[in-house]
Amino acid sequence: MAASSTKKWWKNSIVYQIYPKSFCDSNGDGIGDIPGIISKLHYLKDLGVDVIWLSPVYQSPGYDNGYDISNYKEINPEFGTMEDMERLISRAKRMGIKIMMDLVINHTSDEHEWFQKALAGDEKYRDYYYFRDGKNGRKPNNWGSFFGGSAWTRTENGDYYLHLFSDKQPDLNWHNPDVYNEIVDVMKFWLEKGVAGFRCDAINVIYKNSLDDGKKHLFLTGKEHYLNTEGCHELLKRFNSEIWSKYKLFIVGETALVTPEIAKLLSDESRGELDSLFFFEHMDVDSRGVKWFKKKYRPNKLIRILDKWQNVLEFPSNYLENHDQIRSVNHFGNTGKYWEKSAKLLCGLNLSLRGVPFIYEGEEIGMTNGDFRGLRDIKDVESHNINQSMKKLLFVHSLRRKLILRTSRDNARTPVQWDDSENAGFTTGNPWLKINANKSFINVKTESEDENSILCFYKKMIEFRKNSSALNEGSYRRVASPSDVYIFTRESSSERLYIYCNLTGMNKPIEVYGDRIVLDNYDEEERGNNFLKPYEFRIIASNI
Ligand code: NOJ
Ligand code: CA
């Protein structure tokens, strides 16, 4: 793949995602906040983080924890004030950490002034959204929402509005130039405050080609009318040429259901759209079409998927977990005997791939899925909507409970475990979501005092990556391996590394390439010569 012409700062960066509500609470109301984040900047610096991606902190009624924005230019008072936000940006900057914000522009909250004016009949603002009359007593079309159920909700006036997510998140009409101008104004507002980039929420669904009925699918009927449309590409090109390129930014797209071909169109440097994107195919490795219905996870399949994407994109945004997915040790590792080894292995894998590594809060200490007792412990709007949809399909309670508890997004949203005290050092009050009982041994304090901990392994791996030209800018090539073992090389003009990942709980024979082991999650006395131990991660450097 051709080397890029000018080196962009984000190409060597390690990004850490903060889900503010669950990160650190400074005032005892049980909800994480911006002063809490500021208090942990030294921790993040010490970890080796270059960029923080902040999930939304804008004013919001919080039905989707901030992904329902009611004012793009205000801070949610639960999270702090605008002064707190400015302080966060400037303190982080002084420490060499950049802040990326979430840009949620497919929809607003239904409590946004624009939507409220629209509901009150203001024609200007009605055209900011999609209001349509029903057809013969039915909804305007047959589209389904990402959160289950119809994508249309009836207003008190008898007409309907479109929402691809919850009914509290009406979709903006990107055919309207006023919407473009409003959002450009919002972007400039934050860029002038010193924000270094945006993670663009649901960006490849923003432009609807038509509102015609869609082909019937179990999930997302209607998607052919809005996924990756030409209009979306054009909007991204305009954002890029008119605003983004004027600042030195990192622009990452969250792109649902994206294929490698589309991903190239969206993020190829020469096209001037996104810098990088998140794909989802690896997240769905164990799902049967919809994430709630799971099949057995097969490491070989994960390897095939990662390899495919490594070959397609020069700078994908790599991640193994985020606030919408279950914890990676539950997904791809082991939460029992090999919890520690598998968490370290996943760290090594994520940070060895070509692209920009994203670490999600708590991943660096091996946090596991929530230990919820029942659906009553779950707060997520998506889980509750799906529960309703499953009820309509006559799923019994025990089945709904099982499907939702193992897949709910709340699994990754439990508060960060800072220490082993009653509320894990997250809050002095009542945490908004149940804290996992395993805080007794999975927590930052305990792990920072143990040089063999997952946390210390993260530090080592981050440090290693920072000093490695092969990992930062080298080529990628997969090497033949036994099943469920992923071996690949990363190579620059001055460094060749062989990366070994045993994605199973068994010993695996290997062909040994290279000259010296430079990193391993097993000690020298523990490891074998021609085989990998369970969940072993190894980097072997080769003399070149
Ligand atoms: C993707 C976000 O990551 C998710 O949390 C949110 O619910 C939807 N987009 C809607 O904004
Ligand atoms: Ca708080």
XYZ file of C-alpha atoms and ligand atoms in Angstrom:
556
model
C 0.000 0.000 0.000
C 1.349 3.433 -0.913
C 2.874 5.424 1.910
C 0.921 8.533 2.744
C 2.354 11.811 1.569
C 2.341 13.915 4.734
C 2.505 12.341 8.152
C -0.507 13.247 10.242
C -0.152 13.511 14.014
C -2.885 11.012 14.798
C -1.122 8.236 12.944
C 1.120 7.583 15.969
C -1.546 8.130 18.578
C -3.104 5.937 21.227
C -6.710 6.912 21.878
C -8.551 6.284 25.133
C -12.345 6.444 25.176
C -14.096 7.948 28.165
C -17.773 7.306 28.775
C -18.216 10.263 31.148
C -21.152 8.940 33.111
C -19.124 5.927 34.252
C -15.592 7.269 34.540
C -15.170 9.199 37.792
C -17.634 11.125 39.965
C -16.224 14.190 41.711
C -19.264 15.402 43.671
C -20.907 12.302 45.067
C -24.089 12.321 42.958
C -23.261 8.885 41.575
C -22.639 10.189 38.053
C -19.207 10.585 36.503
C -18.337 14.150 35.483
C -15.757 16.434 33.865
C -13.966 17.431 37.109
C -13.683 13.670 37.723
C -11.996 13.278 34.346
C -9.624 16.163 35.108
C -8.638 14.437 38.354
C -7.536 11.376 36.358
C -5.512 13.096 33.645
C -2.255 12.123 35.342
C -3.374 8.508 35.365
C -4.050 8.672 31.627
C -0.758 10.409 30.936
C 1.082 7.755 32.920
C -0.710 5.060 30.926
C 0.620 6.630 27.724
C -2.598 8.020 26.261
C -2.259 10.709 23.546
C -5.890 11.417 22.785
C -9.115 11.175 24.743
C -12.325 10.510 22.853
C -15.047 11.861 25.055
C -18.478 10.321 24.561
C -21.079 13.150 24.535
C -21.036 15.724 27.315
C -23.464 18.141 25.643
C -26.737 19.188 27.212
C -29.070 16.225 27.026
C -32.042 14.726 28.815
C -29.926 11.569 28.861
C -32.317 8.978 27.466
C -29.389 7.577 25.506
C -26.735 8.857 27.929
C -25.907 11.934 25.899
C -26.417 10.582 22.380
C -29.650 12.581 22.503
C -28.455 16.183 22.419
C -30.771 19.030 23.358
C -28.165 21.797 22.997
C -24.884 21.342 21.134
C -23.305 24.416 22.679
C -23.960 23.692 26.333
C -22.539 21.144 28.749
C -24.876 18.752 30.508
C -25.016 20.145 34.092
C -24.725 16.564 35.389
C -21.234 16.549 33.894
C -20.213 20.073 34.892
C -19.994 23.496 33.293
C -18.515 25.018 30.168
C -15.644 26.273 32.366
C -14.973 22.687 33.453
C -14.884 21.629 29.820
C -12.508 24.446 28.896
C -10.335 23.525 31.838
C -10.287 19.907 30.714
C -9.202 20.903 27.204
C -6.466 23.256 28.414
C -5.108 21.014 31.222
C -5.041 18.033 28.894
C -3.286 20.137 26.265
C -0.619 21.186 28.748
C 0.007 17.521 29.445
C 0.218 16.692 25.749
C -3.201 15.041 25.572
C -5.716 15.995 22.897
C -9.487 15.859 23.283
C -11.824 14.501 20.601
C -15.531 15.036 20.974
C -18.420 12.920 19.842
C -20.319 14.560 17.008
C -23.879 13.261 17.005
C -25.543 14.712 13.925
C -27.826 12.034 12.576
C -30.377 13.118 15.166
C -30.982 15.479 18.055
C -32.963 14.965 21.220
C -36.713 15.502 20.913
C -36.101 18.103 23.626
C -33.868 20.160 21.348
C -35.304 23.618 20.713
C -35.420 22.886 16.967
C -37.660 19.874 17.476
C -39.823 21.628 20.034
C -40.389 24.505 17.603
C -41.135 22.002 14.866
C -43.758 20.293 17.033
C -45.289 23.702 17.718
C -45.793 24.092 13.965
C -42.879 26.339 12.983
C -42.402 25.509 9.270
C -38.702 26.421 9.267
C -37.953 23.864 11.962
C -40.354 21.213 10.692
C -38.034 21.016 7.709
C -35.080 20.268 10.037
C -36.605 16.825 10.615
C -38.700 14.272 8.761
C -42.378 14.781 9.511
C -44.768 12.787 7.336
C -48.428 11.837 7.334
C -49.350 8.201 7.776
C -50.457 6.163 4.787
C -53.971 4.710 4.979
C -53.870 4.687 8.745
C -50.381 3.193 8.767
C -46.914 4.616 9.388
C -45.316 6.532 6.488
C -43.106 3.546 5.616
C -42.008 0.147 6.930
C -38.542 1.123 8.260
C -37.298 -0.409 11.483
C -35.158 1.338 14.079
C -31.692 0.301 15.301
C -33.203 -0.126 18.764
C -36.057 -2.393 17.660
C -39.611 -1.442 16.669
C -40.660 1.069 14.038
C -38.565 4.070 12.999
C -41.670 6.300 13.130
C -43.503 7.776 16.103
C -46.836 9.565 15.963
C -47.044 13.124 17.256
C -50.013 14.648 19.056
C -50.896 16.333 15.784
C -51.460 12.947 14.171
C -48.467 12.972 11.839
C -45.242 10.980 12.314
C -41.514 11.744 12.643
C -38.590 9.580 11.647
C -36.055 8.265 14.181
C -33.510 5.597 13.269
C -32.717 5.222 16.995
C -35.104 5.791 19.928
C -38.248 7.906 19.722
C -36.337 10.479 21.821
C -33.851 10.888 18.927
C -35.578 12.404 15.854
C -33.458 12.271 12.673
C -32.236 15.515 11.154
C -33.073 16.250 7.532
C -29.710 16.558 5.801
C -31.392 17.653 2.553
C -31.986 20.994 4.256
C -29.070 23.478 3.836
C -30.042 25.144 7.136
C -29.217 21.904 8.975
C -25.807 21.882 7.314
C -25.151 25.470 8.357
C -26.291 24.898 11.941
C -24.018 21.891 12.385
C -21.051 23.602 10.751
C -21.547 26.371 13.262
C -21.518 23.805 16.091
C -18.311 22.230 14.807
C -16.587 25.622 14.617
C -17.740 26.453 18.129
C -15.897 23.411 19.505
C -12.903 23.649 17.204
C -12.321 27.195 18.393
C -12.252 25.814 21.930
C -9.344 23.618 20.948
C -10.935 20.254 20.298
C -8.637 18.065 18.173
C -11.158 15.985 16.325
C -14.525 14.338 16.183
C -15.804 10.807 16.445
C -18.766 11.060 14.104
C -21.691 9.098 15.450
C -23.712 6.950 13.036
C -22.224 9.033 10.254
C -22.964 6.713 7.341
C -26.729 6.793 7.870
C -27.275 10.548 7.990
C -28.378 11.143 4.401
C -31.637 9.508 3.383
C -32.095 8.983 -0.358
C -35.809 8.484 -0.159
C -38.477 7.534 2.346
C -39.806 4.633 0.273
C -40.641 1.294 1.827
C -37.608 -0.930 2.293
C -36.976 -4.570 1.464
C -38.142 -6.587 4.478
C -35.373 -7.696 6.866
C -35.443 -9.114 10.387
C -33.400 -6.043 11.379
C -33.262 -2.569 9.825
C -35.832 -2.773 7.070
C -35.253 0.364 4.984
C -31.465 0.464 5.296
C -30.876 0.478 1.511
C -32.391 3.976 1.482
C -29.848 5.540 3.816
C -26.699 3.431 4.297
C -23.605 5.021 2.696
C -25.548 7.095 0.193
C -23.877 9.320 -2.374
C -25.363 12.270 -0.459
C -23.461 11.149 2.644
C -20.166 11.024 0.736
C -20.857 14.516 -0.591
C -21.586 15.876 2.868
C -18.362 14.396 4.235
C -16.385 15.920 1.374
C -17.909 19.308 2.116
C -17.246 19.058 5.860
C -13.709 18.091 5.066
C -12.909 20.764 2.515
C -14.839 23.583 4.185
C -13.991 22.960 7.861
C -11.995 19.931 8.922
C -9.044 20.567 6.624
C -8.667 24.076 8.066
C -7.702 22.605 11.439
C -5.321 19.736 12.181
C -7.904 17.190 13.183
C -8.507 13.506 13.558
C -11.908 12.602 12.154
C -13.172 9.089 12.823
C -16.471 7.767 11.592
C -18.687 5.305 13.345
C -19.960 3.406 10.342
C -22.625 0.791 10.921
C -22.730 -2.314 8.715
C -19.811 -1.046 6.676
C -18.127 -3.324 4.126
C -14.440 -3.099 3.162
C -15.345 -1.577 -0.232
C -17.476 1.152 1.335
C -14.904 1.716 4.074
C -12.313 2.510 1.434
C -14.611 5.055 -0.142
C -15.312 6.672 3.210
C -11.747 6.835 4.483
C -9.334 6.745 1.554
C -7.042 9.725 2.044
C -7.290 10.817 -1.570
C -11.086 11.173 -1.390
C -11.042 13.758 1.418
C -13.830 12.340 3.593
C -13.015 10.650 6.940
C -9.498 10.036 8.282
C -10.388 6.662 9.696
C -13.374 4.597 10.779
C -14.685 1.900 13.050
C -15.887 -1.281 11.363
C -18.031 -3.817 13.185
C -17.544 -7.136 11.476
C -15.324 -8.469 14.279
C -17.903 -7.466 16.895
C -20.456 -9.625 15.077
C -18.193 -12.662 14.850
C -20.463 -14.566 17.232
C -23.842 -13.129 16.293
C -26.562 -14.697 14.169
C -27.556 -11.676 12.125
C -28.632 -9.676 15.181
C -26.404 -9.270 18.191
C -28.994 -10.607 20.653
C -28.809 -14.069 19.070
C -25.389 -15.523 19.575
C -23.513 -18.465 18.149
C -20.262 -19.991 19.324
C -17.297 -17.643 19.081
C -14.614 -19.071 16.805
C -11.171 -17.432 17.041
C -10.358 -18.483 13.459
C -13.259 -16.421 12.231
C -12.061 -13.401 14.221
C -8.600 -13.837 12.706
C -10.015 -14.024 9.165
C -12.012 -10.847 9.729
C -9.148 -8.867 11.262
C -6.791 -10.023 8.525
C -9.243 -8.973 5.826
C -9.580 -5.462 7.272
C -5.844 -5.121 7.854
C -5.337 -5.730 4.167
C -8.004 -3.275 3.075
C -7.401 -0.198 5.212
C -4.145 1.559 5.904
C -5.341 3.269 9.085
C -8.438 1.621 10.541
C -9.482 2.594 14.055
C -8.885 -0.639 15.932
C -10.863 -1.528 19.011
C -12.024 -4.605 20.863
C -14.600 -2.924 23.066
C -16.488 0.327 23.549
C -19.607 1.636 25.275
C -21.884 -0.231 22.840
C -20.228 -3.634 23.070
C -19.655 -6.183 25.773
C -16.253 -6.323 27.479
C -13.539 -7.875 25.334
C -12.445 -10.490 27.875
C -16.023 -11.787 27.864
C -16.231 -11.570 24.082
C -12.879 -12.946 22.902
C -11.011 -13.977 26.027
C -11.615 -15.799 29.253
C -13.085 -14.513 32.510
C -11.987 -17.494 34.611
C -8.593 -19.097 34.910
C -7.123 -17.140 31.989
C -8.685 -13.759 32.724
C -5.349 -12.047 33.215
C -3.520 -13.794 30.371
C -6.347 -13.252 27.911
C -6.745 -9.564 28.806
C -3.022 -9.079 28.183
C -3.248 -11.000 24.937
C -6.111 -8.799 23.728
C -4.105 -5.719 24.673
C -1.154 -6.996 22.651
C -3.334 -7.829 19.677
C -5.169 -4.495 19.603
C -1.954 -2.535 19.948
C -0.037 -4.502 17.325
C -2.456 -4.127 14.452
C -1.961 -1.545 11.754
C -4.071 1.547 12.431
C -4.982 3.670 15.422
C -5.575 1.718 18.654
C -8.537 2.696 20.804
C -8.691 1.583 24.433
C -12.016 1.817 26.234
C -12.098 2.888 29.895
C -11.573 -0.088 32.180
C -10.242 -2.297 29.389
C -6.749 -1.549 30.652
C -7.498 -3.281 33.964
C -9.394 -6.170 32.381
C -12.871 -5.125 33.494
C -15.524 -7.733 32.795
C -19.226 -7.587 31.919
C -21.601 -6.273 34.571
C -22.781 -8.785 37.174
C -26.431 -7.746 36.887
C -28.986 -9.681 38.889
C -31.828 -9.130 36.486
C -33.371 -6.791 33.926
C -34.168 -4.390 36.765
C -30.448 -3.579 37.057
C -30.253 -2.571 33.386
C -30.722 1.077 32.435
C -29.937 1.157 28.717
C -32.723 2.383 26.437
C -31.712 -0.072 23.732
C -32.028 -3.039 26.116
C -35.453 -1.868 27.254
C -36.704 -1.342 23.708
C -35.467 -4.763 22.660
C -37.139 -6.262 25.715
C -40.438 -4.760 24.513
C -39.901 -6.065 20.974
C -39.114 -9.539 22.346
C -42.230 -9.397 24.509
C -44.313 -8.716 21.408
C -42.730 -11.792 19.845
C -43.879 -13.733 22.954
C -40.377 -14.534 24.251
C -40.721 -15.723 27.858
C -39.128 -13.661 30.645
C -36.289 -16.110 31.357
C -35.227 -16.077 27.716
C -35.414 -12.293 27.444
C -33.387 -12.007 30.633
C -30.718 -14.356 29.339
C -30.408 -12.738 25.902
C -30.362 -9.191 27.234
C -28.069 -9.672 30.239
C -25.316 -11.224 28.167
C -25.435 -8.627 25.379
C -26.693 -5.376 26.908
C -24.549 -2.295 26.332
C -24.659 -1.691 30.084
C -22.122 -4.515 30.419
C -19.404 -2.061 29.410
C -20.941 0.928 31.158
C -20.516 -0.132 34.777
C -18.406 2.391 36.684
C -14.644 2.258 36.352
C -13.140 0.366 39.269
C -10.496 2.624 40.785
C -10.016 0.744 44.068
C -11.599 -2.005 46.150
C -13.666 0.258 48.424
C -17.443 0.032 48.616
C -18.099 2.119 45.505
C -14.800 1.256 43.861
C -13.472 4.794 44.284
C -15.878 5.859 41.524
C -18.224 7.809 43.781
C -18.911 8.582 47.406
C -22.634 8.435 46.645
C -24.923 5.927 44.968
C -23.524 4.827 41.610
C -26.008 5.250 38.732
C -25.298 1.701 37.558
C -24.379 -1.319 39.636
C -20.644 -1.692 40.276
C -19.217 -5.143 39.599
C -18.373 -7.111 42.758
C -15.053 -8.103 41.214
C -13.800 -4.588 42.040
C -12.222 -6.402 44.997
C -9.399 -7.551 42.723
C -10.038 -5.838 39.372
C -9.195 -2.225 40.127
C -6.644 0.439 39.257
C -5.094 0.717 42.716
C -4.368 -2.996 43.161
C -3.088 -3.304 39.623
C -0.831 -0.293 39.767
C 0.925 -1.870 42.769
C 1.551 -5.139 40.925
C 4.093 -5.057 38.140
C 2.603 -8.219 36.603
C -0.876 -6.766 36.361
C -2.921 -6.183 33.225
C -2.565 -2.436 33.796
C 1.228 -2.660 33.861
C 1.149 -4.795 30.744
C -0.827 -2.060 28.987
C 1.799 0.483 29.992
C 4.553 -1.768 28.693
C 2.761 -2.451 25.437
C 1.927 1.220 24.859
C 5.524 2.190 25.540
C 6.695 -0.528 23.191
C 4.377 0.635 20.431
C 5.458 4.240 20.830
C 9.062 3.288 20.208
C 8.375 0.923 17.367
C 8.463 2.166 13.792
C 7.158 -1.244 12.663
C 4.030 -0.968 14.790
C 3.455 2.681 14.001
C 3.957 2.719 10.294
C 5.105 -0.701 9.182
C 3.490 -3.018 6.684
C 1.279 -5.895 7.762
C 1.381 -9.488 6.555
C -0.283 -12.569 7.941
C 1.862 -15.657 8.430
C 0.561 -19.238 8.205
C -0.390 -20.588 11.625
C -2.218 -23.418 13.379
C -5.942 -22.882 13.767
C -7.031 -20.207 16.248
C -3.535 -18.747 16.399
C -2.939 -15.390 14.725
C 0.593 -14.711 13.548
C 1.554 -11.654 11.530
C 4.524 -9.480 10.788
C 4.826 -5.736 11.068
C 7.769 -4.351 9.229
C 9.355 -0.948 8.653
C 12.660 -0.167 6.963
C 14.482 -0.607 10.278
C 12.439 -3.164 12.217
C 10.727 -6.484 11.603
C 8.434 -7.949 14.259
C 6.582 -11.241 14.410
C 3.400 -10.989 16.436
C 2.012 -14.201 17.938
C -1.469 -14.423 19.426
C -2.844 -17.651 20.825
C -6.561 -16.988 21.011
C -7.322 -20.230 22.852
C -6.969 -21.718 26.325
C -4.734 -24.516 25.007
C -1.067 -24.903 24.196
C -0.481 -24.406 20.466
C 2.548 -25.549 18.472
C 4.249 -22.827 16.455
C 6.957 -22.272 13.931
C 9.391 -19.816 15.577
C 10.457 -16.919 13.369
C 12.723 -14.045 14.314
C 15.635 -13.770 16.710
C 14.636 -12.530 20.141
C 11.507 -12.263 22.219
C 10.951 -8.602 23.041
C 7.585 -8.833 24.763
C 5.520 -11.696 26.167
C 2.675 -12.107 28.633
C 4.404 -15.178 30.123
C 7.699 -15.100 32.024
C 10.786 -16.671 30.542
C 10.633 -19.678 32.911
C 6.984 -20.319 32.072
C 7.030 -20.234 28.310
C 7.820 -23.001 25.854
C 10.086 -23.033 22.873
C 8.032 -24.329 20.015
C 4.605 -23.732 21.365
C 2.470 -20.970 22.795
C 0.853 -21.297 26.208
C -2.893 -20.555 26.650
C -3.658 -17.002 25.476
C 0.009 -16.307 25.041
C 1.000 -13.085 23.298
C 4.527 -12.792 22.041
C 6.501 -10.349 19.971
C 9.685 -11.636 18.388
C 12.040 -9.168 16.735
C 14.111 -10.152 13.773
C 17.515 -8.831 12.789
C 17.271 -7.026 9.477
C -23.891 5.016 18.267
C -23.496 5.299 19.682
O -22.226 4.760 19.926
C -24.570 4.705 20.561
O -24.213 4.662 21.914
C -25.829 5.486 20.324
O -26.897 4.898 21.031
C -26.203 5.529 18.833
N -25.082 5.740 17.972
C -27.204 6.626 18.589
O -26.599 7.881 18.723
Ca -20.968 13.765 39.524
